[in-house]
Amino acid sequence: MIHFDNVSKTYRTADGPVHALSNVSLDVDPGEFVAVRGPSGCGKSTLLMIAGGLATPTAGRVVVAGVELPSVSASARARFRAEQIGFVFQMFHLLPYLTVLENVAAAALPDGEADSRGRAVELLERFQLADRLKHRPAELSTGERQRVAVARAMVNRPRLILADEPTGNLDPASAADVLELLAEFHGAGGTVLLVTHQESAAECAQRTVRLRRGSTAG
Ligand code: ADP
């Protein structure tokens, strides 16, 4: 599902180059749940953004779900992302002026199944948010916000979920709920790449890849 072959990423900054990833090779099979762990600044988010086509590598080969991501056009990449990948971020990134239901339904592809609103409601009900549909994100607990974000990530039935520190802002009980939703997605055949610095979060993965200063460390 994800193939990284000697991938490097260097950011050019006013203070000189920052080598965020150096020759990283990584394979995630379809249906696998893999955690990427490592200290802050080791390149975890960069790896995830490259896997999702949100950033391009400086060198190396990246193939995700059979698509050589860096070599397709930006619009094709955006389409691919919307159809195949769900993203979950530490800071939720919900739109504050939309309701819970609108946040999820707005992410649904227009040419998907006709009843995208129905799909959003179904997911939110499954995630114990039935009585929050008309609330705005600011009226929710952080755990509820992240469950909305997971519903948004799943509304187009992606094959792959990329999660960047999804439990980083949550209390232990809410974190466990969110990890359970990711585990359910995995149980139904989905692929998950979870970036975290928390050992407890990585425990739900089948395999952990460690990053240290931009390189895989076994
Ligand atoms: P992590 O997710 O493990 O904390 P990141 O991938 O965010 O690591 O960052 C890896 C390194 O790249 C860090 O040194 C960070 O400061 C640097 N970095 C990340 N994004 C940028 C950027 N857009 N421009 C310049 N440097 C960046």
Coordinates of N, CA and C and ligand atoms in Angstrom, one line a residue:
M1 N 0.8 -1.2 0.0 CA 0.0 0.0 0.0 C 0.9 1.3 0.0
I2 N 1.9 1.2 0.8 CA 2.9 2.4 0.9 C 4.3 1.8 0.6
H3 N 5.0 2.4 -0.4 CA 6.3 1.9 -0.7 C 7.2 3.2 -0.7
F4 N 8.2 3.2 0.2 CA 9.2 4.3 0.2 C 10.5 3.6 -0.1
D5 N 11.2 4.1 -1.1 CA 12.4 3.6 -1.5 C 13.5 4.7 -1.4
N6 N 14.3 4.7 -0.4 CA 15.4 5.6 -0.3 C 14.9 7.1 -0.4
V7 N 13.9 7.4 0.4 CA 13.2 8.7 0.4 C 14.0 9.7 1.3
S8 N 14.3 10.8 0.7 CA 14.9 11.9 1.5 C 14.1 13.2 1.3
K9 N 14.1 14.0 2.3 CA 13.4 15.3 2.2 C 14.3 16.3 2.9
T10 N 14.6 17.3 2.2 CA 15.4 18.5 2.7 C 14.6 19.7 2.6
Y11 N 14.4 20.4 3.7 CA 13.7 21.7 3.6 C 14.8 22.8 3.5
R12 N 14.6 23.7 2.5 CA 15.5 24.8 2.4 C 15.0 25.9 3.3
T13 N 15.8 26.4 4.2 CA 15.3 27.5 5.1 C 16.4 28.6 5.0
A14 N 16.0 29.8 5.6 CA 16.9 30.9 5.6 C 18.2 30.5 6.3
D15 N 18.1 29.6 7.3 CA 19.3 29.2 8.0 C 20.0 28.0 7.4
G16 N 19.6 27.7 6.2 CA 20.3 26.6 5.5 C 19.4 25.3 5.4
P17 N 19.9 24.3 4.8 CA 19.0 23.1 4.6 C 18.8 22.3 5.9
V18 N 17.5 21.8 6.0 CA 17.2 20.9 7.1 C 16.9 19.6 6.5
H19 N 17.6 18.6 6.9 CA 17.5 17.2 6.4 C 16.4 16.5 7.3
A20 N 15.2 16.6 6.9 CA 14.1 16.0 7.7 C 14.1 14.5 7.6
L21 N 14.3 13.9 6.3 CA 14.4 12.5 6.1 C 15.6 12.2 5.3
S22 N 16.3 11.1 5.6 CA 17.5 10.7 4.9 C 17.4 9.2 4.5
N23 N 17.2 9.0 3.2 CA 17.2 7.6 2.7 C 16.3 6.6 3.5
V24 N 15.1 7.0 3.6 CA 14.1 6.1 4.4 C 13.5 5.1 3.4
S25 N 13.6 3.9 3.7 CA 12.9 2.8 3.0 C 11.9 2.2 3.9
L26 N 10.7 2.0 3.4 CA 9.6 1.5 4.2 C 8.5 0.9 3.4
D27 N 8.0 -0.2 3.8 CA 6.8 -0.8 3.1 C 5.7 -1.1 4.1
V28 N 4.5 -0.7 3.7 CA 3.3 -1.0 4.5 C 2.4 -1.8 3.6
D29 N 2.1 -3.0 4.0 CA 1.2 -3.8 3.2 C -0.3 -3.4 3.3
P30 N -1.1 -3.7 2.3 CA -2.5 -3.5 2.4 C -3.0 -4.2 3.6
G31 N -3.8 -3.5 4.4 CA -4.4 -4.1 5.6 C -3.5 -4.2 6.8
E32 N -2.4 -3.5 6.7 CA -1.5 -3.5 7.9 C -1.8 -2.2 8.7
F33 N -1.5 -2.3 10.0 CA -1.6 -1.2 10.9 C -0.1 -1.0 11.5
V34 N 0.5 0.1 11.0 CA 1.9 0.4 11.3 C 2.0 1.7 12.1
A35 N 2.8 1.6 13.2 CA 3.0 2.9 13.9 C 4.4 3.4 13.6
V36 N 4.6 4.7 13.5 CA 5.9 5.3 13.3 C 6.2 6.1 14.5
R37 N 7.3 5.7 15.2 CA 7.6 6.3 16.5 C 8.9 7.0 16.4
G38 N 9.1 8.0 17.3 CA 10.4 8.6 17.4 C 10.2 10.0 18.1
P39 N 11.3 10.6 18.5 CA 11.2 11.8 19.3 C 10.8 13.0 18.3
S40 N 10.3 14.1 19.0 CA 9.9 15.2 18.2 C 11.0 15.7 17.3
G41 N 10.7 16.0 16.1 CA 11.7 16.6 15.1 C 12.4 15.5 14.3
C42 N 12.0 14.2 14.5 CA 12.8 13.2 13.8 C 12.3 12.9 12.4
G43 N 11.2 13.6 12.0 CA 10.7 13.5 10.6 C 9.4 12.7 10.5
K44 N 8.7 12.4 11.6 CA 7.5 11.6 11.5 C 6.4 12.3 10.6
S45 N 6.2 13.6 10.9 CA 5.1 14.3 10.2 C 5.5 14.4 8.7
T46 N 6.8 14.7 8.4 CA 7.3 14.8 7.1 C 7.0 13.5 6.3
L47 N 7.3 12.3 7.0 CA 7.1 11.0 6.3 C 5.6 10.9 6.0
L48 N 4.7 11.2 7.0 CA 3.3 11.1 6.8 C 2.8 12.0 5.6
M49 N 3.3 13.2 5.6 CA 2.8 14.1 4.6 C 3.3 13.7 3.2
I50 N 4.4 13.1 3.1 CA 4.9 12.5 1.8 C 4.0 11.3 1.4
A51 N 3.7 10.5 2.4 CA 2.9 9.3 2.1 C 1.5 9.8 1.6
G52 N 1.0 10.9 2.1 CA -0.3 11.4 1.7 C -0.3 12.3 0.5
G53 N 0.9 12.5 -0.1 CA 1.0 13.4 -1.2 C 0.8 14.9 -0.9
L54 N 1.0 15.2 0.4 CA 0.9 16.6 0.8 C 2.3 17.3 0.8
A55 N 3.3 16.5 0.6 CA 4.7 17.1 0.5 C 5.4 16.1 -0.5
T56 N 6.3 16.7 -1.3 CA 7.0 15.9 -2.2 C 8.4 15.6 -1.7
P57 N 9.0 14.4 -2.0 CA 10.3 14.1 -1.5 C 11.4 14.9 -2.3
T58 N 12.5 15.1 -1.7 CA 13.6 15.7 -2.5 C 14.3 14.6 -3.3
A59 N 14.3 13.4 -2.8 CA 14.9 12.2 -3.6 C 14.2 11.0 -3.2
G60 N 14.2 10.0 -4.1 CA 13.7 8.7 -3.7 C 12.3 8.4 -4.4
R61 N 11.8 7.2 -4.2 CA 10.6 6.8 -4.9 C 9.5 6.6 -3.9
V62 N 8.3 7.1 -4.2 CA 7.1 6.9 -3.3 C 6.0 6.4 -4.1
V63 N 5.5 5.2 -3.7 CA 4.3 4.6 -4.4 C 3.3 4.3 -3.4
V64 N 2.1 4.9 -3.5 CA 1.0 4.7 -2.6 C -0.2 4.2 -3.4
A65 N -0.7 3.0 -2.9 CA -1.8 2.4 -3.6 C -1.6 2.3 -5.1
G66 N -0.4 2.0 -5.5 CA -0.1 1.8 -6.9 C 0.2 3.0 -7.7
V67 N 0.1 4.2 -7.0 CA 0.4 5.5 -7.7 C 1.7 6.1 -7.3
E68 N 2.5 6.4 -8.3 CA 3.8 7.1 -8.1 C 3.5 8.5 -7.8
L69 N 3.2 8.8 -6.5 CA 2.7 10.1 -6.1 C 3.4 11.3 -6.6
P70 N 4.7 11.4 -6.4 CA 5.4 12.7 -6.8 C 5.3 13.0 -8.3
S71 N 5.0 11.9 -9.1 CA 5.1 12.2 -10.6 C 3.7 12.5 -11.1
V72 N 2.6 12.5 -10.4 CA 1.3 12.9 -10.9 C 1.1 14.3 -10.6
S73 N 0.1 14.9 -11.4 CA -0.2 16.4 -11.3 C -0.8 16.6 -9.9
A74 N -0.7 17.9 -9.5 CA -1.2 18.3 -8.2 C -2.7 18.0 -8.2
S75 N -3.5 18.2 -9.3 CA -4.9 18.0 -9.2 C -5.2 16.5 -9.1
A76 N -4.4 15.6 -9.8 CA -4.6 14.2 -9.7 C -4.3 13.7 -8.3
R77 N -3.3 14.3 -7.8 CA -2.9 14.0 -6.4 C -4.0 14.3 -5.4
A78 N -4.6 15.5 -5.6 CA -5.7 15.9 -4.7 C -6.9 14.9 -4.8
R79 N -7.2 14.5 -6.1 CA -8.3 13.6 -6.3 C -8.0 12.2 -5.6
F80 N -6.8 11.8 -5.8 CA -6.3 10.5 -5.3 C -6.5 10.5 -3.7
R81 N -6.0 11.7 -3.2 CA -6.1 11.8 -1.7 C -7.5 11.7 -1.2
A82 N -8.4 12.4 -1.9 CA -9.8 12.5 -1.5 C -10.4 11.1 -1.6
E83 N -10.1 10.3 -2.6 CA -10.7 9.0 -2.8 C -10.1 7.9 -2.0
Q84 N -8.8 8.0 -1.7 CA -8.1 6.8 -1.1 C -7.7 7.0 0.3
I85 N -7.5 8.3 0.7 CA -6.8 8.5 2.0 C -7.7 9.3 2.9
G86 N -7.7 8.9 4.2 CA -8.3 9.7 5.3 C -7.2 10.2 6.2
F87 N -7.3 11.5 6.5 CA -6.2 12.1 7.4 C -6.8 12.4 8.7
V88 N -6.0 12.2 9.8 CA -6.4 12.6 11.1 C -5.2 13.3 11.7
F89 N -5.5 14.5 12.3 CA -4.3 15.3 12.8 C -4.5 15.5 14.3
Q90 N -3.4 15.8 14.9 CA -3.4 16.1 16.4 C -4.4 17.2 16.7
M91 N -4.4 18.3 15.9 CA -5.2 19.5 16.3 C -6.6 19.4 15.6
F92 N -7.0 18.3 15.2 CA -8.4 18.1 14.6 C -8.6 18.7 13.3
H93 N -8.3 20.0 13.2 CA -8.5 20.8 12.0 C -10.0 20.7 11.5
L94 N -10.9 20.9 12.4 CA -12.3 21.0 12.0 C -12.6 22.4 11.7
L95 N -13.6 22.6 10.8 CA -13.9 24.0 10.4 C -14.8 24.6 11.5
P96 N -14.4 25.7 12.2 CA -15.1 26.1 13.4 C -16.5 26.6 13.2
Y97 N -16.8 27.1 12.0 CA -18.1 27.7 11.7 C -19.1 26.7 11.1
L98 N -18.7 25.5 10.9 CA -19.6 24.4 10.5 C -20.0 23.6 11.7
T99 N -21.2 23.0 11.5 CA -21.6 22.0 12.6 C -20.8 20.7 12.4
V100 N -21.0 19.9 13.4 CA -20.4 18.5 13.4 C -20.8 17.8 12.1
L101 N -22.1 17.8 11.8 CA -22.5 17.0 10.6 C -22.0 17.7 9.3
E102 N -22.0 19.0 9.3 CA -21.5 19.7 8.1 C -20.0 19.5 7.9
N103 N -19.2 19.4 9.0 CA -17.8 19.1 8.9 C -17.6 17.8 8.2
V104 N -18.3 16.8 8.5 CA -18.1 15.5 8.0 C -18.7 15.4 6.5
A105 N -19.9 15.9 6.4 CA -20.6 15.8 5.1 C -19.8 16.6 4.0
A106 N -19.2 17.8 4.4 CA -18.5 18.6 3.5 C -17.3 17.9 2.9
A107 N -16.8 16.9 3.6 CA -15.6 16.2 3.1 C -16.0 15.1 2.1
A108 N -17.3 14.8 2.0 CA -17.7 13.7 1.1 C -17.6 14.1 -0.3
L109 N -17.1 13.2 -1.1 CA -16.9 13.6 -2.5 C -18.3 13.8 -3.2
P110 N -18.4 14.8 -4.1 CA -19.7 15.1 -4.7 C -20.2 14.0 -5.6
D111 N -19.3 13.2 -6.2 CA -19.8 12.2 -7.1 C -19.8 10.8 -6.4
G112 N -19.7 10.8 -5.1 CA -19.8 9.6 -4.4 C -21.2 9.1 -4.3
E113 N -21.5 8.3 -3.4 CA -22.9 7.9 -3.3 C -23.8 9.1 -3.0
A114 N -25.0 9.1 -3.5 CA -25.9 10.2 -3.5 C -26.0 10.7 -2.0
D115 N -26.2 9.8 -1.1 CA -26.5 10.2 0.2 C -25.3 10.4 1.1
S116 N -24.5 11.4 0.8 CA -23.3 11.6 1.6 C -23.7 12.1 3.0
R117 N -24.8 12.8 3.1 CA -25.2 13.2 4.4 C -25.6 12.0 5.3
G118 N -26.2 11.1 4.6 CA -26.6 9.8 5.3 C -25.4 9.1 5.8
R119 N -24.4 9.0 5.0 CA -23.2 8.3 5.4 C -22.5 9.1 6.6
A120 N -22.6 10.4 6.6 CA -22.0 11.2 7.6 C -22.7 10.9 8.9
V121 N -24.1 10.9 8.8 CA -24.9 10.7 10.0 C -24.6 9.3 10.6
E122 N -24.5 8.3 9.7 CA -24.3 6.9 10.1 C -23.0 6.8 10.9
L123 N -22.0 7.4 10.4 CA -20.7 7.4 11.0 C -20.7 8.1 12.4
L124 N -21.3 9.2 12.4 CA -21.4 10.0 13.7 C -22.2 9.3 14.7
E125 N -23.3 8.6 14.3 CA -24.0 7.8 15.2 C -23.2 6.7 15.8
R126 N -22.5 6.0 14.9 CA -21.6 4.9 15.3 C -20.6 5.4 16.3
F127 N -20.1 6.6 16.1 CA -19.1 7.2 17.0 C -19.6 7.9 18.2
Q128 N -20.9 7.6 18.6 CA -21.5 8.1 19.8 C -21.7 9.6 19.7
L129 N -22.0 10.2 18.6 CA -22.1 11.6 18.4 C -23.5 12.0 17.9
A130 N -24.4 11.1 18.0 CA -25.8 11.4 17.5 C -26.4 12.6 18.1
D131 N -26.1 12.9 19.3 CA -26.7 14.1 19.9 C -25.8 15.3 19.8
R132 N -24.9 15.3 18.9 CA -24.0 16.4 18.8 C -24.0 16.9 17.3
L133 N -24.9 16.4 16.5 CA -24.8 16.7 15.0 C -24.8 18.2 14.7
K134 N -25.6 18.9 15.5 CA -25.8 20.4 15.2 C -24.9 21.3 16.0
H135 N -24.0 20.6 16.8 CA -23.1 21.4 17.6 C -21.9 21.9 16.7
R136 N -21.3 23.0 17.2 CA -20.0 23.4 16.5 C -18.9 22.8 17.3
P137 N -17.7 22.7 16.6 CA -16.6 22.1 17.3 C -16.2 22.7 18.7
A138 N -16.4 24.0 18.8 CA -16.0 24.6 20.1 C -16.9 24.1 21.2
E139 N -18.0 23.6 20.9 CA -18.9 23.1 21.9 C -18.7 21.6 22.3
L140 N -17.7 21.1 21.8 CA -17.4 19.6 22.0 C -16.1 19.5 22.9
S141 N -16.0 18.3 23.6 CA -14.8 18.0 24.2 C -13.7 17.6 23.2
T142 N -12.5 17.6 23.6 CA -11.4 17.3 22.6 C -11.6 15.9 22.1
G143 N -12.0 15.0 22.9 CA -12.2 13.6 22.5 C -13.3 13.5 21.4
E144 N -14.4 14.3 21.7 CA -15.5 14.3 20.7 C -15.0 14.9 19.4
R145 N -14.2 16.0 19.5 CA -13.7 16.6 18.3 C -12.9 15.7 17.4
Q146 N -12.1 14.9 18.1 CA -11.3 14.0 17.3 C -12.1 12.8 16.8
R147 N -13.2 12.5 17.4 CA -14.1 11.4 16.8 C -14.8 12.0 15.6
V148 N -15.1 13.3 15.6 CA -15.7 13.9 14.4 C -14.6 13.9 13.3
A149 N -13.4 14.2 13.7 CA -12.3 14.2 12.6 C -12.1 12.8 12.1
V150 N -12.2 11.8 12.9 CA -12.1 10.4 12.4 C -13.3 10.1 11.4
A151 N -14.5 10.5 11.8 CA -15.6 10.3 10.9 C -15.4 11.0 9.6
R152 N -14.9 12.2 9.6 CA -14.6 13.0 8.4 C -13.5 12.2 7.6
A153 N -12.5 11.6 8.2 CA -11.5 10.9 7.5 C -12.1 9.6 6.8
M154 N -13.2 9.1 7.4 CA -13.7 7.8 6.9 C -14.9 8.0 5.9
V155 N -15.4 9.2 5.7 CA -16.6 9.4 5.0 C -16.6 8.9 3.6
N156 N -15.4 9.0 3.0 CA -15.3 8.5 1.6 C -14.8 7.0 1.5
R157 N -14.9 6.3 2.6 CA -14.5 4.9 2.7 C -13.1 4.7 2.1
P158 N -12.1 5.4 2.7 CA -10.7 5.3 2.2 C -10.1 3.9 2.4
R159 N -9.1 3.7 1.7 CA -8.3 2.4 1.9 C -7.3 2.6 2.9
L160 N -6.8 3.8 3.1 CA -5.7 4.1 4.0 C -6.0 5.3 4.9
I161 N -5.7 5.2 6.2 CA -5.8 6.3 7.1 C -4.4 6.7 7.5
L162 N -4.1 8.0 7.4 CA -2.8 8.5 7.9 C -3.1 9.4 9.1
A163 N -2.6 9.0 10.2 CA -2.9 9.7 11.5 C -1.7 10.2 12.1
D164 N -1.7 11.6 12.3 CA -0.5 12.3 12.8 C -0.7 12.7 14.3
E165 N -0.2 11.9 15.2 CA -0.4 12.2 16.7 C -1.9 12.4 17.0
P166 N -2.7 11.4 16.6 CA -4.2 11.7 16.8 C -4.6 11.7 18.2
T167 N -3.8 11.2 19.1 CA -4.1 11.1 20.5 C -3.3 12.1 21.4
G168 N -2.5 12.9 20.6 CA -1.6 13.8 21.3 C -2.2 14.9 22.2
N169 N -3.5 15.2 21.9 CA -4.2 16.3 22.7 C -5.3 15.7 23.6
L170 N -5.3 14.4 23.7 CA -6.5 13.8 24.4 C -6.1 13.1 25.7
D171 N -7.1 13.1 26.6 CA -7.0 12.4 27.9 C -7.0 10.9 27.6
P172 N -6.5 10.1 28.5 CA -6.3 8.6 28.2 C -7.6 7.9 27.7
A173 N -8.7 8.3 28.3 CA -10.0 7.6 27.9 C -10.4 8.0 26.5
S174 N -10.3 9.3 26.2 CA -10.6 9.7 24.8 C -9.6 9.1 23.8
A175 N -8.4 9.1 24.2 CA -7.3 8.5 23.3 C -7.7 7.1 23.0
A176 N -8.1 6.3 24.0 CA -8.4 4.9 23.8 C -9.6 4.8 22.9
D177 N -10.6 5.7 23.0 CA -11.7 5.6 22.1 C -11.3 5.8 20.6
V178 N -10.4 6.8 20.4 CA -10.0 7.1 19.1 C -9.2 6.0 18.5
L179 N -8.3 5.4 19.3 CA -7.5 4.3 18.8 C -8.4 3.1 18.5
E180 N -9.5 2.9 19.3 CA -10.4 1.9 19.0 C -11.1 2.0 17.6
L181 N -11.4 3.3 17.3 CA -12.0 3.5 16.0 C -11.0 3.2 14.9
L182 N -9.7 3.5 15.1 CA -8.7 3.2 14.1 C -8.6 1.7 14.0
A183 N -8.6 1.0 15.2 CA -8.5 -0.5 15.2 C -9.7 -1.1 14.5
E184 N -10.9 -0.5 14.6 CA -12.0 -1.1 13.9 C -11.9 -0.9 12.4
F185 N -11.4 0.2 12.0 CA -11.1 0.5 10.5 C -10.2 -0.6 10.0
H186 N -9.1 -0.8 10.8 CA -8.1 -1.8 10.4 C -8.8 -3.2 10.4
G187 N -9.6 -3.5 11.4 CA -10.3 -4.8 11.5 C -11.1 -5.1 10.3
A188 N -11.6 -4.0 9.7 CA -12.5 -4.1 8.5 C -11.7 -4.2 7.2
G189 N -10.4 -4.2 7.3 CA -9.5 -4.4 6.1 C -8.7 -3.1 5.8
G190 N -8.9 -2.0 6.5 CA -8.2 -0.8 6.2 C -6.8 -0.8 6.6
T191 N -6.0 0.0 5.9 CA -4.6 0.2 6.2 C -4.4 1.5 7.1
V192 N -3.6 1.4 8.1 CA -3.4 2.6 9.0 C -1.9 2.8 9.1
L193 N -1.5 4.1 8.9 CA -0.1 4.5 9.3 C -0.3 5.6 10.4
L194 N 0.2 5.2 11.6 CA -0.1 6.1 12.7 C 1.3 6.6 13.2
V195 N 1.4 7.9 13.2 CA 2.6 8.6 13.7 C 2.4 9.0 15.1
T196 N 3.3 8.7 16.0 CA 3.1 9.0 17.4 C 4.4 9.0 18.2
H197 N 4.5 9.8 19.2 CA 5.6 9.6 20.1 C 5.2 8.9 21.4
Q198 N 3.9 8.4 21.4 CA 3.4 7.8 22.6 C 3.5 6.3 22.5
E199 N 4.1 5.6 23.4 CA 4.2 4.2 23.4 C 2.8 3.6 23.5
S200 N 1.9 4.2 24.3 CA 0.6 3.6 24.5 C -0.2 3.6 23.2
A201 N 0.0 4.7 22.4 CA -0.8 4.7 21.1 C -0.2 3.7 20.1
A202 N 1.1 3.5 20.2 CA 1.7 2.6 19.2 C 1.3 1.1 19.5
E203 N 0.9 0.9 20.7 CA 0.6 -0.5 21.1 C -0.5 -1.2 20.3
C204 N -1.4 -0.3 19.7 CA -2.5 -0.9 18.9 C -2.1 -1.3 17.5
A205 N -0.8 -0.9 17.1 CA -0.3 -1.3 15.8 C 0.2 -2.7 15.8
Q206 N 0.3 -3.3 14.6 CA 0.9 -4.6 14.5 C 2.4 -4.5 14.5
R207 N 2.9 -3.4 14.1 CA 4.3 -3.3 13.9 C 4.7 -1.8 14.1
T208 N 5.9 -1.6 14.7 CA 6.4 -0.2 14.9 C 7.7 0.0 14.1
V209 N 7.7 1.1 13.4 CA 8.9 1.6 12.7 C 9.5 2.8 13.5
R210 N 10.7 2.7 13.9 CA 11.3 3.8 14.6 C 12.1 4.7 13.8
L211 N 11.9 6.0 14.0 CA 12.7 7.0 13.2 C 13.6 7.7 14.2
R212 N 14.8 8.0 13.8 CA 15.7 8.8 14.6 C 16.5 9.7 13.7
R213 N 16.3 11.0 13.9 CA 16.9 12.0 13.1 C 16.8 11.7 11.6
G214 N 15.6 11.4 11.2 CA 15.3 11.3 9.8 C 15.6 10.0 9.1
S215 N 16.1 9.0 10.0 CA 16.4 7.7 9.4 C 15.7 6.6 10.2
T216 N 15.4 5.5 9.5 CA 14.7 4.4 10.2 C 15.8 3.7 11.0
A217 N 15.3 3.4 12.2 CA 16.3 2.8 13.2 C 15.9 1.4 13.6
G218 N 15.3 0.7 12.7 CA 14.9 -0.7 13.0 C 13.6 -0.8 13.5
Ligands
ADP1 P1 8.3 15.2 13.8 O1 6.9 15.0 13.2 O2 9.0 13.9 14.1 O3 8.3 16.1 15.0 P2 8.9 16.8 11.4 O4 8.7 16.0 10.3 O5 7.8 17.8 11.8 O6 9.2 15.9 12.7 O7 10.2 17.7 11.3 C1 11.5 17.1 11.0 C2 12.5 18.2 10.8 O8 12.2 19.0 9.7 C3 12.5 19.1 12.1 O9 13.9 19.5 12.3 C4 11.7 20.3 11.6 O10 12.1 21.5 12.3 C5 12.0 20.4 10.1 N1 10.8 20.9 9.3 C6 9.6 20.4 9.3 N2 8.8 21.1 8.4 C7 9.6 22.1 7.9 C8 9.4 23.1 7.0 N3 8.2 23.3 6.4 N4 10.4 24.0 6.8 C9 11.6 23.8 7.3 N5 11.9 22.8 8.2 C10 10.9 21.9 8.5

